[in-house]
Short mmCIF file of C-alpha atoms in Angstrom, two decimals:
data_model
loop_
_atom_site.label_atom_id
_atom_site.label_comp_id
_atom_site.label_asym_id
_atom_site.label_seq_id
_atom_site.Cartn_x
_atom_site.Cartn_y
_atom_site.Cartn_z
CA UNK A 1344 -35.02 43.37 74.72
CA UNK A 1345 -31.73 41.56 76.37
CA UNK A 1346 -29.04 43.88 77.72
CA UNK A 1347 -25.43 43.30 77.98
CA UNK A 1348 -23.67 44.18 80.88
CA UNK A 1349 -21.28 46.48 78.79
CA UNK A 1350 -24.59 48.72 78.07
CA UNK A 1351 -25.70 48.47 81.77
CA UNK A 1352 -22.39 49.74 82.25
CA UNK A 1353 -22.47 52.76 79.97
CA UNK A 1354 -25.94 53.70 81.29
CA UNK A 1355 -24.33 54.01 84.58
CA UNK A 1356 -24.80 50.74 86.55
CA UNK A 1357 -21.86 49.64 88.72
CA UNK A 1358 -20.29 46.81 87.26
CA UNK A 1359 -21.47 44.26 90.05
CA UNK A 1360 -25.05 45.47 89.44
CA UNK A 1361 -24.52 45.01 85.77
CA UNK A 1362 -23.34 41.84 85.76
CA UNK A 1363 -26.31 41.01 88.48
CA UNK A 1364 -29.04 42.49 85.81
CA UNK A 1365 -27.47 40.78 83.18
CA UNK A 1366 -28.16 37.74 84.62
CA UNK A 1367 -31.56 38.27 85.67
CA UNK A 1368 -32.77 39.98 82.44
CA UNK A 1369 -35.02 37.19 80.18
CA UNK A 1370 -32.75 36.42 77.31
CA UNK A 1371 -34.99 35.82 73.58
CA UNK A 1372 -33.63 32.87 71.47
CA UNK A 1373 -33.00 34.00 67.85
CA UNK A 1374 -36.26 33.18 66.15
CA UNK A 1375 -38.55 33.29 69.66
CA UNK A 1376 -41.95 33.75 68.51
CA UNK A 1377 -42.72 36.46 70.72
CA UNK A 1378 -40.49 38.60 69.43
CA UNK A 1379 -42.67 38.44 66.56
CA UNK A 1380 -46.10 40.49 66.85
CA UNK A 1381 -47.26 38.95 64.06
CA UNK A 1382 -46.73 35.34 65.15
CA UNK A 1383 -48.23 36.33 68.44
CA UNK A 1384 -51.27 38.07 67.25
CA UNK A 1385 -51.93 34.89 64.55
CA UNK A 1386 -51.52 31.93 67.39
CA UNK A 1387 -53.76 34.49 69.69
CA UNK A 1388 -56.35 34.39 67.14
CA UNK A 1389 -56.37 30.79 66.19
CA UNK A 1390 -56.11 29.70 69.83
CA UNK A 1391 -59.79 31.94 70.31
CA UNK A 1392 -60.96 30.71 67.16
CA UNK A 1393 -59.95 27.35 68.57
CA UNK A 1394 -61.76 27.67 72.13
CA UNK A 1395 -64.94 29.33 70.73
CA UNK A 1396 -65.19 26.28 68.26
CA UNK A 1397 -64.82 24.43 71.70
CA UNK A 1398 -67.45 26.11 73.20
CA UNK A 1399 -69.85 26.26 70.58
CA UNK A 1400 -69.72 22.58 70.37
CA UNK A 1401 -69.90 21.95 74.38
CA UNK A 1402 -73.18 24.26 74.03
CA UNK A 1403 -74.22 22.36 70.87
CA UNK A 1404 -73.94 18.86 72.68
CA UNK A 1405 -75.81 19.99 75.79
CA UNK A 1406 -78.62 22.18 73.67
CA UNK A 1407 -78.64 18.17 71.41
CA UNK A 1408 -78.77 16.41 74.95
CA UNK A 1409 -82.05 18.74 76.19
CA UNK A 1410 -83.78 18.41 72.85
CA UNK A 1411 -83.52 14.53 73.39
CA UNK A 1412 -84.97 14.72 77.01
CA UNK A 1413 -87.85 16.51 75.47
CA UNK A 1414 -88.12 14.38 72.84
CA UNK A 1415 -88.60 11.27 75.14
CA UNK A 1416 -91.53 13.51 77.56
CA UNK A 1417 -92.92 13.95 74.53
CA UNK A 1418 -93.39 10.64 73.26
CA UNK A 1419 -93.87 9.22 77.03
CA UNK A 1420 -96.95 11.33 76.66
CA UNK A 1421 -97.81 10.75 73.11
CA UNK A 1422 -98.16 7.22 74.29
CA UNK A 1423 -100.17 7.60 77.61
CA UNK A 1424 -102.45 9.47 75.56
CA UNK A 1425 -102.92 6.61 72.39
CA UNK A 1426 -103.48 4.49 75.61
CA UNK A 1427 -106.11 6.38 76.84
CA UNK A 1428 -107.82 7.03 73.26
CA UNK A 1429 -107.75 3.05 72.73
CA UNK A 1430 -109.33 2.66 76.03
CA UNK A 1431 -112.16 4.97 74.94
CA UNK A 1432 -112.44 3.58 71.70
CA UNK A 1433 -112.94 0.03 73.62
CA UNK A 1434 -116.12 1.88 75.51
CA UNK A 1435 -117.39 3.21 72.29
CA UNK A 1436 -117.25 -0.67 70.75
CA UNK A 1437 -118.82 -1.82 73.64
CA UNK A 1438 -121.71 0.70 74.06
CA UNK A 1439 -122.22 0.27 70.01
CA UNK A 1440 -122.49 -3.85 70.53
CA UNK A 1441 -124.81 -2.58 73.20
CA UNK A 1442 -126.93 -0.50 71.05
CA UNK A 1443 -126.62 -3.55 68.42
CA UNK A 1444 -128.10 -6.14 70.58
CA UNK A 1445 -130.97 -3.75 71.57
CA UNK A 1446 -131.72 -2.82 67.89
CA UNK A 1447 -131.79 -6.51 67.21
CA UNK A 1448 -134.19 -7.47 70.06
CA UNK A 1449 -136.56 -4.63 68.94
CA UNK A 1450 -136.56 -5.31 65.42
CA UNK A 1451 -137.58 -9.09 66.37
CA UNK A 1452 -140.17 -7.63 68.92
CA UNK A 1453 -141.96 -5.91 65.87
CA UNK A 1454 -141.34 -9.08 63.89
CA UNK A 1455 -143.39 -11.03 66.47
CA UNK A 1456 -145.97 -8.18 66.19
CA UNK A 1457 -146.40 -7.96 62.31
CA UNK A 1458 -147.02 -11.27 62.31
CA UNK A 1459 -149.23 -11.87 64.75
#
């Protein structure tokens, strides 16, 4: 609240010191919004309502940006390990053209012996 220098006065300030505090002393424009507690306690809200929005996103974006990190380990090793079940099922094919060629060379062995 402003005061004049007529009610410094009255409550007992010299008139030098009045005029000195009147000067000093904040003076509110008409319609200053913090004059209204209202106003003040509505901007107060929306500018926390505002910054935890801000935050939740920041948090958001870097919880999004770990996920993706993840993502990409995961998939680094999904594909080391298709590599590695490829290369096995390459053995497998070779061992069974293996076991193939065998087969065949014993099945003509008893051939030659049946008809002898």
């Amino acid at each position: 609240m402003s005061l004049t220098r007529e009610e410094l006065q009255k409550a007992g300030a010299s008139p030098e010191l009045a005029r000195i505090l009147a000067d000093r002393l904040p003076r509110r424009a008409r319609r200053d919004l913090t004059s209204n507690p209202l106003a003040v306690t509505l901007a107060g809200i929306a500018m926390a309502a505002f910054l935890s929005t801000l935050g939740w996103l920041v948090l958001g974006i870097t919880g999004t940006q770990t996920d993706v990190l993840l993502l990409k380990e995961d998939v680094a090793l999904l594909r080391a390990d298709v590599t590695l079940l490829k290369e096995g099922q390459d053995r497998l094919e070779e061992k069974v053209e293996g076991l193939d060629e065998r087969t065949a060379r014993i099945e003509d062995k008893l051939d030659r012996l049946l008809l002898q």
